[in-house]
Tab-separated table of N, CA and C in Angstrom:
chain	number	residue	atom	x	y	z
A	1	LEU	N	-31.534	41.926	-2.386
A	1	LEU	CA	-31.686	40.603	-2.047
A	1	LEU	C	-31.978	40.467	-0.462
A	2	ILE	N	-31.109	41.241	0.142
A	2	ILE	CA	-31.166	41.126	1.662
A	2	ILE	C	-32.473	41.912	2.083
A	3	LYS	N	-32.789	43.059	1.462
A	3	LYS	CA	-34.026	43.771	1.856
A	3	LYS	C	-35.175	42.927	1.591
A	4	LYS	N	-35.284	42.193	0.406
A	4	LYS	CA	-36.424	41.289	0.091
A	4	LYS	C	-36.581	40.279	1.140
A	5	ALA	N	-35.435	39.610	1.571
A	5	ALA	CA	-35.337	38.588	2.652
A	5	ALA	C	-35.906	39.062	4.013
A	6	HIS	N	-35.467	40.397	4.273
A	6	HIS	CA	-35.925	41.045	5.576
A	6	HIS	C	-37.380	41.332	5.465
A	7	ALA	N	-37.863	41.788	4.315
A	7	ALA	CA	-39.251	42.163	4.235
A	7	ALA	C	-40.225	40.923	4.260
A	8	SER	N	-39.667	39.808	3.696
A	8	SER	CA	-40.526	38.546	3.687
A	8	SER	C	-40.257	37.774	4.986
A	9	ASN	N	-39.458	38.304	5.863
A	9	ASN	CA	-39.118	37.588	7.125
A	9	ASN	C	-38.529	36.172	6.958
A	10	THR	N	-37.655	36.080	5.993
A	10	THR	CA	-36.894	34.872	5.828
A	10	THR	C	-35.357	35.089	6.073
A	11	ASP	N	-34.643	34.009	6.073
A	11	ASP	CA	-33.208	34.137	6.395
A	11	ASP	C	-32.528	34.720	5.270
A	12	ALA	N	-31.764	35.864	5.584
A	12	ALA	CA	-30.944	36.514	4.499
A	12	ALA	C	-29.849	35.616	4.001
A	13	TYR	N	-29.250	34.910	4.844
A	13	TYR	CA	-28.112	33.966	4.341
A	13	TYR	C	-28.601	32.930	3.462
A	14	ALA	N	-29.785	32.407	3.640
A	14	ALA	CA	-30.417	31.430	2.783
A	14	ALA	C	-30.644	32.029	1.384
A	15	ALA	N	-31.075	33.316	1.338
A	15	ALA	CA	-31.324	33.961	0.141
A	15	ALA	C	-30.033	34.193	-0.681
A	16	ILE	N	-28.986	34.541	0.005
A	16	ILE	CA	-27.697	34.770	-0.599
A	16	ILE	C	-27.187	33.410	-1.143
A	17	LEU	N	-27.410	32.372	-0.368
A	17	LEU	CA	-26.852	30.973	-0.767
A	17	LEU	C	-27.641	30.575	-1.983
A	18	ALA	N	-29.045	30.887	-2.006
A	18	ALA	CA	-29.748	30.508	-3.165
A	18	ALA	C	-29.284	31.289	-4.495
A	19	TYR	N	-28.911	32.508	-4.259
A	19	TYR	CA	-28.391	33.309	-5.379
A	19	TYR	C	-27.117	32.756	-5.864
A	20	ARG	N	-26.175	32.436	-4.961
A	20	ARG	CA	-24.813	31.942	-5.350
A	20	ARG	C	-24.913	30.591	-5.974
A	21	THR	N	-25.964	29.779	-5.762
A	21	THR	CA	-26.009	28.478	-6.304
A	21	THR	C	-26.899	28.453	-7.562
A	22	SER	N	-27.579	29.481	-7.816
A	22	SER	CA	-28.449	29.475	-9.063
A	22	SER	C	-27.646	29.508	-10.354
A	23	LEU	N	-27.952	28.811	-11.310
A	23	LEU	CA	-27.296	28.781	-12.569
A	23	LEU	C	-27.407	30.109	-13.366
A	24	LEU	N	-26.334	30.457	-14.011
A	24	LEU	CA	-26.323	31.632	-14.946
A	24	LEU	C	-26.528	31.110	-16.304
A	25	GLU	N	-26.509	32.003	-17.334
A	25	GLU	CA	-26.656	31.550	-18.740
A	25	GLU	C	-25.571	30.676	-19.225
A	26	CYS	N	-24.420	30.869	-18.658
A	26	CYS	CA	-23.217	30.036	-19.071
A	26	CYS	C	-23.391	28.544	-18.540
A	27	GLY	N	-24.302	28.301	-17.647
A	27	GLY	CA	-24.525	26.935	-17.096
A	27	GLY	C	-23.716	26.759	-15.763
A	28	LYS	N	-23.132	27.841	-15.325
A	28	LYS	CA	-22.430	27.731	-14.040
A	28	LYS	C	-23.009	28.664	-13.048
A	29	SER	N	-22.785	28.396	-11.820
A	29	SER	CA	-23.383	29.330	-10.685
A	29	SER	C	-22.226	30.360	-10.434
A	30	PRO	N	-22.550	31.463	-9.785
A	30	PRO	CA	-21.573	32.429	-9.444
A	30	PRO	C	-20.524	31.867	-8.496
A	31	ALA	N	-20.881	30.977	-7.625
A	31	ALA	CA	-20.015	30.340	-6.649
A	31	ALA	C	-19.002	29.471	-7.461
A	32	GLN	N	-19.547	28.710	-8.472
A	32	GLN	CA	-18.672	27.876	-9.360
A	32	GLN	C	-17.664	28.631	-10.105
A	33	LEU	N	-18.009	29.836	-10.585
A	33	LEU	CA	-17.183	30.695	-11.352
A	33	LEU	C	-16.055	31.240	-10.376
A	34	LEU	N	-16.448	31.565	-9.138
A	34	LEU	CA	-15.406	32.106	-8.207
A	34	LEU	C	-14.500	31.062	-7.547
A	35	LEU	N	-15.158	29.985	-7.173
A	35	LEU	CA	-14.418	29.018	-6.448
A	35	LEU	C	-13.991	27.785	-7.279
A	36	ASN	N	-14.367	27.671	-8.545
A	36	ASN	CA	-14.105	26.622	-9.387
A	36	ASN	C	-14.567	25.286	-8.921
A	37	ARG	N	-15.656	25.261	-8.091
A	37	ARG	CA	-16.204	24.099	-7.514
A	37	ARG	C	-17.579	24.342	-7.127
A	38	GLU	N	-18.441	23.374	-6.938
A	38	GLU	CA	-19.756	23.650	-6.365
A	38	GLU	C	-19.781	23.686	-4.940
A	39	ILE	N	-20.641	24.587	-4.348
A	39	ILE	CA	-20.719	24.712	-2.941
A	39	ILE	C	-21.911	23.994	-2.380
A	40	ARG	N	-21.884	23.572	-1.188
A	40	ARG	CA	-23.002	22.802	-0.635
A	40	ARG	C	-24.229	23.632	-0.260
A	41	THR	N	-25.281	23.098	-0.519
A	41	THR	CA	-26.542	23.880	-0.132
A	41	THR	C	-27.386	23.034	0.668
A	42	ARG	N	-28.551	23.649	1.107
A	42	ARG	CA	-29.421	22.845	1.890
A	42	ARG	C	-30.286	21.887	1.050
A	43	LEU	N	-30.329	22.108	-0.174
A	43	LEU	CA	-31.075	21.188	-1.053
A	43	LEU	C	-30.058	20.439	-1.921
A	44	ASN	N	-30.426	19.290	-2.375
A	44	ASN	CA	-29.574	18.484	-3.268
A	44	ASN	C	-29.719	19.069	-4.602
A	45	SER	N	-28.618	19.236	-5.394
A	45	SER	CA	-28.629	19.729	-6.692
A	45	SER	C	-28.736	18.584	-7.614
A	46	HIS	N	-29.789	18.689	-8.504
A	46	HIS	CA	-29.924	17.540	-9.474
A	46	HIS	C	-29.610	18.052	-10.900
A	47	VAL	N	-28.867	19.148	-11.041
A	47	VAL	CA	-28.546	19.688	-12.235
A	47	VAL	C	-27.331	18.904	-12.894
A	48	GLN	N	-27.327	18.486	-14.053
A	48	GLN	CA	-26.294	17.714	-14.619
A	48	GLN	C	-25.144	18.661	-14.907
A	49	LEU	N	-23.935	18.194	-14.656
A	49	LEU	CA	-22.796	19.026	-14.941
A	49	LEU	C	-22.538	18.937	-16.495
A	50	PRO	N	-22.002	20.037	-17.149
A	50	PRO	CA	-21.659	19.850	-18.443
A	50	PRO	C	-20.648	18.745	-18.710
A	51	ALA	N	-20.737	18.205	-19.897
A	51	ALA	CA	-19.809	17.081	-20.177
A	51	ALA	C	-18.319	17.397	-20.210
A	52	ASP	N	-18.004	18.677	-20.523
A	52	ASP	CA	-16.593	19.114	-20.449
A	52	ASP	C	-16.045	19.006	-19.063
A	53	SER	N	-16.787	19.272	-18.113
A	53	SER	CA	-16.325	19.232	-16.662
A	53	SER	C	-15.998	17.680	-16.285
A	54	GLU	N	-16.764	16.785	-16.788
A	54	GLU	CA	-16.489	15.412	-16.516
A	54	GLU	C	-15.091	15.000	-17.200
A	55	TYR	N	-14.975	15.420	-18.392
A	55	TYR	CA	-13.720	15.152	-19.156
A	55	TYR	C	-12.602	15.705	-18.429
A	56	LEU	N	-12.661	17.004	-17.954
A	56	LEU	CA	-11.558	17.685	-17.268
A	56	LEU	C	-11.292	16.973	-15.881
A	57	ARG	N	-12.365	16.360	-15.223
A	57	ARG	CA	-12.072	15.725	-14.013
A	57	ARG	C	-11.344	14.370	-14.331
A	58	GLU	N	-11.647	13.680	-15.323
A	58	GLU	CA	-10.958	12.527	-15.714
A	58	GLU	C	-9.498	12.763	-16.111
A	59	LYS	N	-9.322	13.806	-16.817
A	59	LYS	CA	-7.942	14.217	-17.168
A	59	LYS	C	-7.165	14.557	-15.965
A	60	TYR	N	-7.805	15.254	-15.026
A	60	TYR	CA	-7.093	15.681	-13.814
A	60	TYR	C	-6.687	14.443	-12.894
A	61	ASP	N	-7.705	13.498	-12.830
A	61	ASP	CA	-7.351	12.266	-12.102
A	61	ASP	C	-6.272	11.474	-12.679
A	62	GLN	N	-6.377	11.376	-14.015
A	62	GLN	CA	-5.263	10.553	-14.676
A	62	GLN	C	-3.980	11.186	-14.568
A	63	LYS	N	-3.866	12.520	-14.549
A	63	LYS	CA	-2.622	13.247	-14.399
A	63	LYS	C	-1.990	12.916	-13.092
A	64	TYR	N	-2.717	13.126	-12.067
A	64	TYR	CA	-2.211	12.864	-10.709
A	64	TYR	C	-2.110	11.497	-10.285
A	65	ALA	N	-2.896	10.594	-10.818
A	65	ALA	CA	-2.796	9.193	-10.555
A	65	ALA	C	-1.493	8.584	-11.041
A	66	ASN	N	-0.981	9.072	-12.237
A	66	ASN	CA	0.245	8.585	-12.818
A	66	ASN	C	1.420	9.397	-12.548
A	67	MET	N	1.317	10.454	-11.681
A	67	MET	CA	2.471	11.321	-11.496
A	67	MET	C	3.730	10.731	-10.978
A	68	HIS	N	3.578	9.737	-10.002
A	68	HIS	CA	4.786	9.179	-9.455
A	68	HIS	C	4.986	7.757	-9.947
A	69	SER	N	4.287	7.374	-10.910
A	69	SER	CA	4.427	5.914	-11.400
A	69	SER	C	5.622	5.959	-12.483
A	70	SER	N	6.221	4.811	-12.537
A	70	SER	CA	7.217	4.700	-13.529
A	70	SER	C	7.267	3.198	-14.030
A	71	GLN	N	7.732	3.022	-15.242
A	71	GLN	CA	7.902	1.667	-15.860
A	71	GLN	C	9.098	1.121	-15.299
A	72	LEU	N	9.070	-0.068	-14.602
A	72	LEU	CA	10.212	-0.753	-14.141
A	72	LEU	C	10.899	-1.485	-15.364
A	73	PRO	N	12.282	-1.543	-15.311
A	73	PRO	CA	12.919	-2.228	-16.430
A	73	PRO	C	12.653	-3.769	-16.454
A	74	ASP	N	12.657	-4.333	-17.576
A	74	ASP	CA	12.459	-5.825	-17.655
A	74	ASP	C	13.572	-6.627	-17.041
A	75	LEU	N	13.216	-7.719	-16.601
A	75	LEU	CA	14.192	-8.695	-16.033
A	75	LEU	C	14.528	-9.825	-17.053
A	76	HIS	N	15.595	-10.385	-17.120
A	76	HIS	CA	15.958	-11.419	-17.929
A	76	HIS	C	16.402	-12.715	-17.248
A	77	LYS	N	16.324	-13.772	-18.018
A	77	LYS	CA	16.687	-15.177	-17.375
A	77	LYS	C	18.124	-15.050	-16.846
A	78	GLY	N	18.237	-15.515	-15.606
A	78	GLY	CA	19.639	-15.482	-15.028
A	78	GLY	C	19.862	-14.325	-14.139
A	79	ASP	N	19.023	-13.247	-14.150
A	79	ASP	CA	19.306	-12.085	-13.281
A	79	ASP	C	19.157	-12.424	-11.882
A	80	ASN	N	19.976	-11.898	-10.979
A	80	ASN	CA	19.954	-12.105	-9.676
A	80	ASN	C	18.973	-11.048	-9.074
A	81	VAL	N	18.020	-11.430	-8.109
A	81	VAL	CA	17.016	-10.504	-7.629
A	81	VAL	C	16.829	-10.814	-6.195
A	82	ARG	N	16.330	-9.874	-5.474
A	82	ARG	CA	15.777	-10.074	-4.037
A	82	ARG	C	14.231	-10.063	-4.109
A	83	ILE	N	13.597	-10.824	-3.321
A	83	ILE	CA	12.142	-10.948	-3.258
A	83	ILE	C	11.716	-10.140	-2.076
A	84	TRP	N	10.643	-9.227	-2.229
A	84	TRP	CA	10.088	-8.480	-1.185
A	84	TRP	C	9.203	-9.423	-0.351
A	85	ASP	N	9.554	-9.379	0.950
A	85	ASP	CA	8.812	-10.196	1.935
A	85	ASP	C	7.736	-9.217	2.569
A	86	THR	N	6.382	-9.551	2.431
A	86	THR	CA	5.375	-8.635	2.818
A	86	THR	C	5.197	-8.616	4.282
A	87	LYS	N	5.660	-9.834	4.960
A	87	LYS	CA	5.532	-9.978	6.432
A	87	LYS	C	6.555	-9.080	7.163
A	88	THR	N	7.766	-9.170	6.681
A	88	THR	CA	8.841	-8.577	7.433
A	88	THR	C	9.135	-7.145	6.783
A	89	LYS	N	8.514	-6.841	5.640
A	89	LYS	CA	8.709	-5.598	4.855
A	89	LYS	C	10.153	-5.277	4.528
A	90	LYS	N	10.752	-6.385	4.027
A	90	LYS	CA	12.235	-6.270	3.634
A	90	LYS	C	12.491	-7.128	2.409
A	91	TRP	N	13.554	-6.641	1.731
A	91	TRP	CA	13.977	-7.474	0.591
A	91	TRP	C	14.887	-8.555	1.078
A	92	SER	N	14.254	-9.706	1.368
A	92	SER	CA	15.030	-10.728	2.083
A	92	SER	C	15.535	-11.904	1.266
A	93	LYS	N	14.675	-12.524	0.573
A	93	LYS	CA	15.060	-13.825	-0.101
A	93	LYS	C	15.899	-13.506	-1.389
A	94	LYS	N	16.993	-14.372	-1.536
A	94	LYS	CA	17.817	-14.236	-2.767
A	94	LYS	C	17.153	-15.203	-3.783
A	95	ALA	N	17.141	-14.749	-4.954
A	95	ALA	CA	16.628	-15.620	-6.100
A	95	ALA	C	17.168	-15.281	-7.401
A	96	THR	N	16.931	-16.142	-8.436
A	96	THR	CA	17.305	-15.929	-9.783
A	96	THR	C	16.137	-16.097	-10.698
A	97	ILE	N	16.044	-15.281	-11.653
A	97	ILE	CA	14.918	-15.288	-12.642
A	97	ILE	C	15.001	-16.570	-13.493
A	98	LYS	N	14.095	-17.352	-13.559
A	98	LYS	CA	14.106	-18.459	-14.347
A	98	LYS	C	13.501	-18.145	-15.749
A	99	GLN	N	12.326	-17.399	-15.761
A	99	GLN	CA	11.721	-17.013	-17.050
A	99	GLN	C	10.622	-16.069	-16.728
A	100	PRO	N	10.208	-15.326	-17.781
A	100	PRO	CA	8.954	-14.466	-17.563
A	100	PRO	C	7.725	-15.406	-17.503
A	101	TYR	N	6.687	-15.109	-16.808
A	101	TYR	CA	5.550	-15.974	-16.681
A	101	TYR	C	4.706	-15.807	-17.845
A	102	LYS	N	4.616	-16.881	-18.611
A	102	LYS	CA	3.775	-16.926	-19.809
A	102	LYS	C	3.824	-15.632	-20.675
A	103	ASN	N	2.790	-15.029	-21.062
A	103	ASN	CA	2.825	-13.763	-21.869
A	103	ASN	C	2.690	-12.561	-20.977
A	104	ASN	N	2.841	-12.648	-19.682
A	104	ASN	CA	2.744	-11.554	-18.837
A	104	ASN	C	3.949	-10.829	-18.609
A	105	SER	N	4.041	-9.584	-19.001
A	105	SER	CA	5.338	-8.817	-18.944
A	105	SER	C	5.704	-8.453	-17.555
A	106	ARG	N	4.703	-8.521	-16.556
A	106	ARG	CA	5.063	-8.022	-15.273
A	106	ARG	C	5.202	-9.170	-14.247
A	107	SER	N	5.033	-10.406	-14.522
A	107	SER	CA	5.280	-11.523	-13.694
A	107	SER	C	6.471	-12.313	-14.129
A	108	TYR	N	7.164	-12.882	-13.134
A	108	TYR	CA	8.349	-13.721	-13.368
A	108	TYR	C	8.288	-14.956	-12.530
A	109	GLU	N	8.924	-16.015	-13.151
A	109	GLU	CA	9.094	-17.233	-12.292
A	109	GLU	C	10.590	-17.113	-11.756
A	110	VAL	N	10.719	-17.276	-10.436
A	110	VAL	CA	12.077	-17.056	-9.757
A	110	VAL	C	12.223	-18.391	-8.991
A	111	GLU	N	13.561	-18.680	-8.746
A	111	GLU	CA	13.958	-19.735	-7.911
A	111	GLU	C	14.972	-19.241	-6.907
A	112	THR	N	14.708	-19.545	-5.585
A	112	THR	CA	15.535	-19.097	-4.537
A	112	THR	C	16.702	-19.997	-4.333
A	113	LEU	N	17.670	-19.642	-3.451
A	113	LEU	CA	18.832	-20.435	-3.210
A	113	LEU	C	18.531	-21.807	-2.703
A	114	GLU	N	17.435	-21.920	-1.988
A	114	GLU	CA	17.024	-23.227	-1.398
A	114	GLU	C	16.270	-24.110	-2.446
A	115	GLY	N	16.071	-23.554	-3.627
A	115	GLY	CA	15.388	-24.338	-4.648
A	115	GLY	C	13.913	-24.182	-4.737
A	116	GLN	N	13.327	-23.360	-3.933
A	116	GLN	CA	11.909	-22.983	-4.015
A	116	GLN	C	11.590	-22.196	-5.215
A	117	GLN	N	10.451	-22.473	-5.884
A	117	GLN	CA	10.075	-21.625	-7.012
A	117	GLN	C	8.902	-20.826	-6.681
A	118	TYR	N	8.840	-19.600	-7.175
A	118	TYR	CA	7.765	-18.672	-6.980
A	118	TYR	C	7.387	-17.960	-8.253
A	119	ARG	N	6.250	-17.453	-8.274
A	119	ARG	CA	5.782	-16.471	-9.326
A	119	ARG	C	5.614	-15.148	-8.621
A	120	ARG	N	6.311	-14.114	-9.107
A	120	ARG	CA	6.247	-12.846	-8.513
A	120	ARG	C	5.959	-11.726	-9.429
A	121	ASN	N	5.268	-10.694	-9.039
A	121	ASN	CA	5.124	-9.524	-9.872
A	121	ASN	C	6.374	-8.774	-9.843
A	122	ARG	N	6.572	-7.929	-10.935
A	122	ARG	CA	7.877	-7.183	-11.169
A	122	ARG	C	8.107	-6.213	-10.017
A	123	GLN	N	7.063	-5.698	-9.359
A	123	GLN	CA	7.238	-4.709	-8.313
A	123	GLN	C	7.786	-5.344	-7.000
A	124	HIS	N	7.656	-6.635	-6.933
A	124	HIS	CA	8.145	-7.308	-5.768
A	124	HIS	C	9.473	-7.950	-5.976
A	125	LEU	N	10.207	-7.617	-7.031
A	125	LEU	CA	11.530	-8.094	-7.409
A	125	LEU	C	12.430	-6.886	-7.550
A	126	LEU	N	13.563	-7.090	-6.873
A	126	LEU	CA	14.623	-6.027	-6.994
A	126	LEU	C	15.879	-6.594	-7.559
A	127	LYS	N	16.292	-6.045	-8.698
A	127	LYS	CA	17.538	-6.626	-9.420
A	127	LYS	C	18.674	-6.140	-8.641
A	128	THR	N	19.570	-7.065	-8.299
A	128	THR	CA	20.824	-6.761	-7.629
A	128	THR	C	22.043	-7.137	-8.508
A	129	LYS	N	23.196	-6.661	-8.075
A	129	LYS	CA	24.497	-6.928	-8.724
A	129	LYS	C	25.229	-7.933	-7.866
A	130	GLU	N	24.547	-8.493	-6.754
A	130	GLU	CA	25.136	-9.473	-5.930
A	130	GLU	C	25.385	-10.748	-6.680
A	131	ASP	N	26.464	-11.409	-6.345
A	131	ASP	CA	26.647	-12.837	-6.913
A	131	ASP	C	26.351	-13.752	-5.847
A	132	TRP	N	25.546	-14.784	-6.292
A	132	TRP	CA	25.082	-15.747	-5.234
A	132	TRP	C	26.279	-16.713	-5.003
A	133	PRO	N	26.261	-17.485	-3.948
A	133	PRO	CA	27.249	-18.453	-3.613
A	133	PRO	C	27.569	-19.361	-4.740
A	134	SER	N	28.774	-19.791	-4.811
A	134	SER	CA	29.151	-20.708	-5.995
A	134	SER	C	28.476	-21.966	-5.979
A	135	PHE	N	28.134	-22.552	-4.765
A	135	PHE	CA	27.405	-23.811	-4.575
A	135	PHE	C	26.066	-23.756	-5.283
A	136	TYR	N	25.335	-22.659	-5.360
A	136	TYR	CA	24.086	-22.486	-6.084
A	136	TYR	C	24.361	-22.699	-7.538
A	137	GLN	N	25.370	-22.128	-8.084
A	137	GLN	CA	25.649	-22.217	-9.517
A	137	GLN	C	26.136	-23.721	-9.757
A	138	ASN	N	26.961	-24.186	-8.933
A	138	ASN	CA	27.506	-25.651	-9.078
A	138	ASN	C	26.334	-26.570	-9.132
A	139	ARG	N	25.353	-26.276	-8.174
A	139	ARG	CA	24.204	-27.289	-8.088
A	139	ARG	C	23.475	-27.419	-9.499
A	140	HIS	N	23.398	-26.250	-10.216
A	140	HIS	CA	22.733	-26.327	-11.437
A	140	HIS	C	23.668	-27.037	-12.505
A	141	HIS	N	24.931	-26.761	-12.360
A	141	HIS	CA	25.923	-27.504	-13.284
A	141	HIS	C	25.877	-29.069	-13.041
A	142	LEU	N	25.772	-29.451	-11.710
A	142	LEU	CA	25.727	-30.865	-11.405
A	142	LEU	C	24.470	-31.524	-11.933
A	143	GLU	N	23.367	-30.733	-11.807
A	143	GLU	CA	22.172	-31.392	-12.333
A	143	GLU	C	22.121	-31.503	-13.838
A	144	ASP	N	22.769	-30.609	-14.465
A	144	ASP	CA	22.879	-30.707	-15.963
A	144	ASP	C	23.812	-31.886	-16.345
A	145	ASP	N	24.939	-32.040	-15.542
A	145	ASP	CA	25.918	-33.097	-15.862
A	145	ASP	C	25.327	-34.477	-15.506
A	146	SER	N	24.559	-34.551	-14.512
A	146	SER	CA	23.957	-35.866	-14.177
A	146	SER	C	23.145	-36.480	-15.262
A	147	ASP	N	22.517	-35.681	-16.000
A	147	ASP	CA	21.710	-36.160	-17.192
A	147	ASP	C	22.705	-36.806	-18.182
A	148	THR	N	23.839	-36.332	-18.350
A	148	THR	CA	24.734	-36.890	-19.506
A	148	THR	C	25.752	-37.897	-18.949
A	149	ASP	N	25.844	-38.058	-17.654
A	149	ASP	CA	26.833	-39.144	-17.111
A	149	ASP	C	26.335	-40.425	-17.400
A	150	THR	N	27.226	-41.333	-17.543
A	150	THR	CA	26.920	-42.796	-17.630
A	150	THR	C	27.472	-43.538	-16.475
A	151	ASP	N	26.983	-44.657	-16.228
A	151	ASP	CA	27.419	-45.529	-15.068
A	151	ASP	C	28.872	-45.959	-15.319
A	152	LEU	N	29.652	-45.703	-14.171
A	152	LEU	CA	31.084	-46.146	-14.264
A	152	LEU	C	31.153	-47.523	-13.820
A	153	HIS	N	30.272	-48.141	-13.293
A	153	HIS	CA	30.410	-49.553	-12.740
A	153	HIS	C	30.188	-50.542	-13.728
C-alpha cells in the first residue's frame, strides 16, 4: 500500500487512512474493529450504520442517563417540608404538604408558615422531622373552630 502510494506520487498516510476506513465484509472498517468507533476522515462517510449499533447506542445512553437517578419517596398530607429556593440555593422556606397536585405524582400543593400557597415539584421539596411552631398549628385549629362558633352576644 505504501509502495503503491509512493509509486503514484500520492500521500502514503492518506492511503493508509483510506484502507483503515474502508468497510470489510462484516460491515465494519478495520479502525472500527480495533477502536470500537469510527475515525475521522477527509471525506464525509455516508455509509449507514447497522441497526444493531443504533440499538446499542440507545441502550448505552439509557444506562448512563439513569445511573444516578432514584425515585423519591411520596409525600403525604400534613408532612413538614422545606422548599428549595433557587435564588439562594438553600432549603429555606418551611411548609406543610396540603395535597398532591391533581393526578400528578411529582407535584404537591404546599403552604408555608406565612400562609402562602405554592405548587412545587417533588425534587424541590425536602421532607423534615422538624416540628413547626405551635402557633401555625393553632392557626389552623382556630380557623376550623371559627366555622362552628356561634355569636355569644
